[in-house]
PDB file of C-alpha atoms in Angstrom:
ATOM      1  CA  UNK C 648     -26.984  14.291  17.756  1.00 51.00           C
ATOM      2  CA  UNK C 649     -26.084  11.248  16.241  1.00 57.00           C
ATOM      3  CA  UNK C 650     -22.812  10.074  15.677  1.00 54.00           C
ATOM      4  CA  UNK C 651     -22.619  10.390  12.328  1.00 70.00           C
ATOM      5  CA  UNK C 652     -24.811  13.203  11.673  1.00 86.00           C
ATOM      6  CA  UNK C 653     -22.625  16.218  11.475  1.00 88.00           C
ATOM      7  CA  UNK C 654     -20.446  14.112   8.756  1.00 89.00           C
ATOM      8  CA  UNK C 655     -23.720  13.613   6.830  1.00 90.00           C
ATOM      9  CA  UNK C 656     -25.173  16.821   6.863  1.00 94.00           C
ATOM     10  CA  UNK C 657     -21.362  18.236   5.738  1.00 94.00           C
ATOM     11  CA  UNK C 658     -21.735  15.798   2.616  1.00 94.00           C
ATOM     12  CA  UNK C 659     -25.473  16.267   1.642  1.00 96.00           C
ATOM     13  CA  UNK C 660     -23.631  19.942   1.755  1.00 97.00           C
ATOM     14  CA  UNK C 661     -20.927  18.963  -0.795  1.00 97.00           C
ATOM     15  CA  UNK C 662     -23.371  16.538  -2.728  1.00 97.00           C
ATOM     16  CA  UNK C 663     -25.929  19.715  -3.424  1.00 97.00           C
ATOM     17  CA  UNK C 664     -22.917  22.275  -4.246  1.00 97.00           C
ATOM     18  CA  UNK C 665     -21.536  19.763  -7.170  1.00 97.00           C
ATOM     19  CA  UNK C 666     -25.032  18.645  -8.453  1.00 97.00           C
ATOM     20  CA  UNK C 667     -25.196  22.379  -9.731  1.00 95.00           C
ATOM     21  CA  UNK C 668     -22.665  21.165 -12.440  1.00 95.00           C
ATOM     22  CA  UNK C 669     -24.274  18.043 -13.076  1.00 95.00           C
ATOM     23  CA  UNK C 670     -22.316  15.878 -11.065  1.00 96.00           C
ATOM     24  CA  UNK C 671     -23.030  13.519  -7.947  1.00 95.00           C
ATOM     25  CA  UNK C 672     -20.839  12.136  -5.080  1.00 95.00           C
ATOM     26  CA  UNK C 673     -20.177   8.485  -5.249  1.00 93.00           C
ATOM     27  CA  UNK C 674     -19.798   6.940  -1.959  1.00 90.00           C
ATOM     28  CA  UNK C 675     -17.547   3.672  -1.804  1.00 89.00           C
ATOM     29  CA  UNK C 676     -17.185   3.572   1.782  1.00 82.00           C
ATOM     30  CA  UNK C 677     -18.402   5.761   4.845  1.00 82.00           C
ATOM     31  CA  UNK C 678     -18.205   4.469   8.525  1.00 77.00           C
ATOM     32  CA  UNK C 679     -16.487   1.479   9.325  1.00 79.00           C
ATOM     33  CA  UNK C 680     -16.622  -0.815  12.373  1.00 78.00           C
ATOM     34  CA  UNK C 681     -13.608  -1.642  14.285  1.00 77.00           C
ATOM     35  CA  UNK C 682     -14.041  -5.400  14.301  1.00 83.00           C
ATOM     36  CA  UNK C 683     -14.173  -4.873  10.351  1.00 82.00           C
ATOM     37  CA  UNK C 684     -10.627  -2.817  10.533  1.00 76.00           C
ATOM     38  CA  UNK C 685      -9.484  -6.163  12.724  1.00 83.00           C
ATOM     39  CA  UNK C 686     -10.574  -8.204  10.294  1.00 86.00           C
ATOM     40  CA  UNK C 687      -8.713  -6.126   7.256  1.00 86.00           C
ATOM     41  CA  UNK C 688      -5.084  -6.002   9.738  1.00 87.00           C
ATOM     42  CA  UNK C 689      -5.539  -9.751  10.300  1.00 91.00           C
ATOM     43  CA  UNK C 690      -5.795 -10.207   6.447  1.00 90.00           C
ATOM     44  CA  UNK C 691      -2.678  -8.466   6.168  1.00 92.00           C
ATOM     45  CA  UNK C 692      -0.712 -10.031   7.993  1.00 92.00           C
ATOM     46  CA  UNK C 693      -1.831 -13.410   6.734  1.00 94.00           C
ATOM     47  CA  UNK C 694       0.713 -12.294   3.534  1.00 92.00           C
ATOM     48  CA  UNK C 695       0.507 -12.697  -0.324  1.00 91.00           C
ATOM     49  CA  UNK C 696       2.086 -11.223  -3.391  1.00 93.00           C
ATOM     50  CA  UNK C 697       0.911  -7.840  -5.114  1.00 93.00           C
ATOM     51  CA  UNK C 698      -2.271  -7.962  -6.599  1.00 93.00           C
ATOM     52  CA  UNK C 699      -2.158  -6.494  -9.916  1.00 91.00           C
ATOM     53  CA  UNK C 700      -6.256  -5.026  -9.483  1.00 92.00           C
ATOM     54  CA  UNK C 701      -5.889  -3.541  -5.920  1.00 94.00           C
ATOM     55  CA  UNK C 702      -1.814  -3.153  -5.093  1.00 94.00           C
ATOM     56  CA  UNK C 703      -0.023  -3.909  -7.904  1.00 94.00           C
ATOM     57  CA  UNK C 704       3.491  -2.666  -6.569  1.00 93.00           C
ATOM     58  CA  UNK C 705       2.945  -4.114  -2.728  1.00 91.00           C
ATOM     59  CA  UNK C 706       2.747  -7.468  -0.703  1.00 93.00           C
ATOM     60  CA  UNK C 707      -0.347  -7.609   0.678  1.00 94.00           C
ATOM     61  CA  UNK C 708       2.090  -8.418   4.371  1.00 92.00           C
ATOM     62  CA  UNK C 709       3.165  -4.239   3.842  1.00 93.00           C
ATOM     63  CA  UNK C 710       0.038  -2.896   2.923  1.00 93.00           C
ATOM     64  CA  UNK C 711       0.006  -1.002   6.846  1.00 91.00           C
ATOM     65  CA  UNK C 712       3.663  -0.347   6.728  1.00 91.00           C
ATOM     66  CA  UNK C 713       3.102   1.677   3.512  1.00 90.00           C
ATOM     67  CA  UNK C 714       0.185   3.588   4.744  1.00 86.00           C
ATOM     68  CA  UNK C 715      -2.628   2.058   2.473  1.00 88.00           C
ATOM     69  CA  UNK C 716      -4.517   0.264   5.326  1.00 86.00           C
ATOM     70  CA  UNK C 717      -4.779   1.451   8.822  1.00 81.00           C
ATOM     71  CA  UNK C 718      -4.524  -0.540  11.789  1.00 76.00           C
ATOM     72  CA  UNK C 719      -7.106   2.079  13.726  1.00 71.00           C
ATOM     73  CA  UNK C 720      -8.631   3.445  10.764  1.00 72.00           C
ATOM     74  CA  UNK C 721     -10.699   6.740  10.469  1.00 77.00           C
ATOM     75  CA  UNK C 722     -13.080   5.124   9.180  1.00 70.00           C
ATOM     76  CA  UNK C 723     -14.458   3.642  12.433  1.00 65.00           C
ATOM     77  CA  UNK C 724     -14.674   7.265  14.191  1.00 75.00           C
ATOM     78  CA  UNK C 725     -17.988   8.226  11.808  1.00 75.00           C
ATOM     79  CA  UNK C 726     -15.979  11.057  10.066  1.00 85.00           C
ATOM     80  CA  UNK C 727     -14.461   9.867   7.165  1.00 87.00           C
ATOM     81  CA  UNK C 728     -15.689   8.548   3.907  1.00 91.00           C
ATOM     82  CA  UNK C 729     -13.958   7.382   0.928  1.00 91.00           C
ATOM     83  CA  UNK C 730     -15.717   9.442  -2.173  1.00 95.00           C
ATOM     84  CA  UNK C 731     -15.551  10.245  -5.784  1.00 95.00           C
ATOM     85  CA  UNK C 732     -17.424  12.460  -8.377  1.00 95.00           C
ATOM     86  CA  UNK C 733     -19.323  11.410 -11.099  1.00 93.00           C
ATOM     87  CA  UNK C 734     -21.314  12.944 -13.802  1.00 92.00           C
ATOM     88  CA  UNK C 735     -25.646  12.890 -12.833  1.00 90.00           C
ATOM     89  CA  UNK C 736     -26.119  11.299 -16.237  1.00 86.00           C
ATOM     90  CA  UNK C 737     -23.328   8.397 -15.775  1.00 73.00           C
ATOM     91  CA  UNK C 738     -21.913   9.297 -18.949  1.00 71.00           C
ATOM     92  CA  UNK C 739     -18.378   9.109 -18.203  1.00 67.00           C
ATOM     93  CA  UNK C 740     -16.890   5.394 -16.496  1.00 66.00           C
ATOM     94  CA  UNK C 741     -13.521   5.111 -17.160  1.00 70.00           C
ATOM     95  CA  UNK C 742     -12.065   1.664 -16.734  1.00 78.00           C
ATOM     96  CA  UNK C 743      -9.041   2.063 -14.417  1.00 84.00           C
ATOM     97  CA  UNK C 744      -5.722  -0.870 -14.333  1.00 81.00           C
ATOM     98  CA  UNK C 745      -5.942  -0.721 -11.005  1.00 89.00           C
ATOM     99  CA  UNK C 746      -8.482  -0.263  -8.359  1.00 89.00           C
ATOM    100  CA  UNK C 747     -12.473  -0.568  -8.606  1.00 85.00           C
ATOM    101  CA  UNK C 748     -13.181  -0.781 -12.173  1.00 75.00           C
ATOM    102  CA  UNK C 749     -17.411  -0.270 -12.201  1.00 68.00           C
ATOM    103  CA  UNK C 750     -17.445   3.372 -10.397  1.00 70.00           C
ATOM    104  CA  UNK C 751     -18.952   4.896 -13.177  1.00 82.00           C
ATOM    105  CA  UNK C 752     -16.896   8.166 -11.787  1.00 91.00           C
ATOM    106  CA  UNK C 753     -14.839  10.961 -13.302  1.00 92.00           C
ATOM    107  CA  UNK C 754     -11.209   9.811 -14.265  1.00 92.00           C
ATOM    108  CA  UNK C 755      -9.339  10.273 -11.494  1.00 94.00           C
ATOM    109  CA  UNK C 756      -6.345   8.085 -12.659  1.00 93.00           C
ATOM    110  CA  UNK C 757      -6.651   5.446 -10.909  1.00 93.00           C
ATOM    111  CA  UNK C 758      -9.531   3.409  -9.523  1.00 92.00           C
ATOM    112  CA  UNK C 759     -10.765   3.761  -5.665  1.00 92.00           C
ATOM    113  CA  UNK C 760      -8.977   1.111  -3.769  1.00 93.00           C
ATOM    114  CA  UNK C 761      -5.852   1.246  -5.961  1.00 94.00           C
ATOM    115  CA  UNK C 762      -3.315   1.099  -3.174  1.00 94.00           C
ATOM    116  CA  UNK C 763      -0.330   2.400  -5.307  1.00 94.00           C
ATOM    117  CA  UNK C 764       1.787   5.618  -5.419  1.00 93.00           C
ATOM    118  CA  UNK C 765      -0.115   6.978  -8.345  1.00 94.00           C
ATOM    119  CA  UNK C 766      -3.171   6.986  -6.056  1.00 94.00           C
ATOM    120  CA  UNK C 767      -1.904   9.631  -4.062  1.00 95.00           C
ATOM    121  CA  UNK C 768      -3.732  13.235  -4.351  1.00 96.00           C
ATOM    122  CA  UNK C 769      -0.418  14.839  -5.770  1.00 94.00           C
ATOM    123  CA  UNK C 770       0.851  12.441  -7.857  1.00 95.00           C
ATOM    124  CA  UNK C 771       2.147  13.245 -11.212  1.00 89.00           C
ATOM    125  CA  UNK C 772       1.826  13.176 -14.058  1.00 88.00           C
ATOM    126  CA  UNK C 773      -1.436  11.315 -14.833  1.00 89.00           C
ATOM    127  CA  UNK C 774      -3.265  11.579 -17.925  1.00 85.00           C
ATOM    128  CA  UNK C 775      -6.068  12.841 -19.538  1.00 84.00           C
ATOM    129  CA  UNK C 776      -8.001  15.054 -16.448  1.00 91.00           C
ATOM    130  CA  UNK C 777      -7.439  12.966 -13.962  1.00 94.00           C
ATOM    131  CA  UNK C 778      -4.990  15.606 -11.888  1.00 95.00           C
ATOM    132  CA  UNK C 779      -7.999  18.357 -12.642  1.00 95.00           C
ATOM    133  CA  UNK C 780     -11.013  15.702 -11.679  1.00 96.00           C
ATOM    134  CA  UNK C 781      -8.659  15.280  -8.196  1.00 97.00           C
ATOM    135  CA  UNK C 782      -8.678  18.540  -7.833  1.00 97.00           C
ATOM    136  CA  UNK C 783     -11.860  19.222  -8.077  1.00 97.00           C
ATOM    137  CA  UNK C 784     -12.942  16.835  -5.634  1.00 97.00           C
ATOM    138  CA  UNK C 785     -10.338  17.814  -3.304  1.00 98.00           C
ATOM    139  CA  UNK C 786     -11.669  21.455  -3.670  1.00 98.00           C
ATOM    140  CA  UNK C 787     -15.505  20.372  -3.295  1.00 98.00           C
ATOM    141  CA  UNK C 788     -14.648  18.281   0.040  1.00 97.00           C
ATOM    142  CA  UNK C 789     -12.203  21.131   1.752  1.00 98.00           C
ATOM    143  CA  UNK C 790     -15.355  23.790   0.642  1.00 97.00           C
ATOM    144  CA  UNK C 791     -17.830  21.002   2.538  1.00 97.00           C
ATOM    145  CA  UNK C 792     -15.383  20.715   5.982  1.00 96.00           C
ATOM    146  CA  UNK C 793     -13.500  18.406   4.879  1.00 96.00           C
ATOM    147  CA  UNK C 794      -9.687  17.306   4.478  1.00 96.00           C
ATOM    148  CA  UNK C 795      -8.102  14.670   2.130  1.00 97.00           C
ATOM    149  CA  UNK C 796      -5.494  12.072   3.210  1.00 93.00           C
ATOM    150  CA  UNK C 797      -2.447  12.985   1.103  1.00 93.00           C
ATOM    151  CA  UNK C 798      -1.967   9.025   0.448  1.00 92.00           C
ATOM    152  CA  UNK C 799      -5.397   8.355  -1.085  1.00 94.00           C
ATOM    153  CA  UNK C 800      -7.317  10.923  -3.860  1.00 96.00           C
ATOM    154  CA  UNK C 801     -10.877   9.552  -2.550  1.00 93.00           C
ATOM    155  CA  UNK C 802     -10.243   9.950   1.110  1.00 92.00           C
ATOM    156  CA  UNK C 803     -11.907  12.392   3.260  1.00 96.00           C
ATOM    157  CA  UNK C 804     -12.353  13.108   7.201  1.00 92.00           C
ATOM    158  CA  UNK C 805     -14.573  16.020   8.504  1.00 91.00           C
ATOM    159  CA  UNK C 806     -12.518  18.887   9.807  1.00 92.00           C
ATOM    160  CA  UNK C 807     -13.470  19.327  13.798  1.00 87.00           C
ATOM    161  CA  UNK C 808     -14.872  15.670  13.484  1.00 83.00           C
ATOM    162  CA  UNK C 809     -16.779  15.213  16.980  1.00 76.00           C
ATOM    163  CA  UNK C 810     -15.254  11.665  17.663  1.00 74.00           C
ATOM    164  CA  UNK C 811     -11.595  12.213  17.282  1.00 71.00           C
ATOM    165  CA  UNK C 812     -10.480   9.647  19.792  1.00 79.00           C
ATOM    166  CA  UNK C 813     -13.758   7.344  19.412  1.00 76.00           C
ATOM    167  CA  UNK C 814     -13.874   4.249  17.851  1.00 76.00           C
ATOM    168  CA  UNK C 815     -17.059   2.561  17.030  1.00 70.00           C
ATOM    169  CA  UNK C 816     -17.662  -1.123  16.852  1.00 73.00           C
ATOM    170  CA  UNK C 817     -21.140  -2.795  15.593  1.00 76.00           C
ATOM    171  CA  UNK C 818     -21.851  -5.915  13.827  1.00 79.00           C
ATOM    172  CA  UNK C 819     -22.516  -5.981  10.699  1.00 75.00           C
ATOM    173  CA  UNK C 820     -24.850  -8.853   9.186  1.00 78.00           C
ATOM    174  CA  UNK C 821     -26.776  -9.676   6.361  1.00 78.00           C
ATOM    175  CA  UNK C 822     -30.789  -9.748   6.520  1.00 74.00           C
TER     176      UNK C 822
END
């Protein structure tokens, strides 16, 4: 078996439950090379103010020590994926302060990416249907095999994930 397969065939599993409401899975990010998680420490430490689209509250220099990027991240073990719901017809797009503005996803209250306290799974209040969208997604992915990190609504790793103490490392090029 591939690598990656069981955490595939777990998400095609979520992806068909939710399209029986009309909605789809939005996939921002999936597995992750360990180089690339190098690469993202290295331009943490490098420093820099808050950035009001991605951490609005945080110096880029704390980003680790606050738990929003990993210095081993999940990502790199083929498990985890960073996900979101959105309606099949793309009628819903709301535009987030903070975080990835063009998701064309559910309101969740913030954008994916928002590394802020009001991107964690719990956090309240938020507004609108944001806390019910969460939980929805939260509910689809635990249903699927899978179990959210607390610190980020759109994070996911497969429960049982066959690679628990694996990292992988590829490059990753443009054709």
């Amino acid at each position: 078996m591939h690598p990656h397969q069981q955490a595939a065939v777990a998400l095609s599993g979520v992806q068909k439950a939710i399209a029986a409401d009309g909605l789809t899975l939005v996939v921002f990010d999936c597995c992750r090379p360990a180089r690339a998680v190098s690469d993202m420490g290295e331009w943490t430490r490098q420093g820099g103010p808050p950035d009001p689209q991605w951490y609005p509250k945080v110096r880029r220099n704390d980003l680790i020590a606050k738990g929003y990027v990993g210095e081993l991240s999940t990502h790199s073990r083929g498990s985890t994926v960073d996900v979101a719901i959105a309606r099949a017809d793309r009628k819903s797009a709301p535009k987030p302060a903070c975080g990835a503005a063009d998701a064309d996803t559910l309101d969740f209250g913030t954008g994916f990416d928002c590394f802020d306290p009001a991107s964690e799974t719990a956090h309240h209040p938020l507004a609108g249907e944001a806390t019910a969208n969460r939980k929805r997604l939260v509910d689809a992915m635990r249903t699927g095999g899978f179990r959210n990190y607390a610190r980020e609504w759109w994070h996911f790793t497969l429960e049982n994930e066959p690679f628990a103490k694996q990292r992988f490392d590829f490059p990753v090029a443009a054709e």
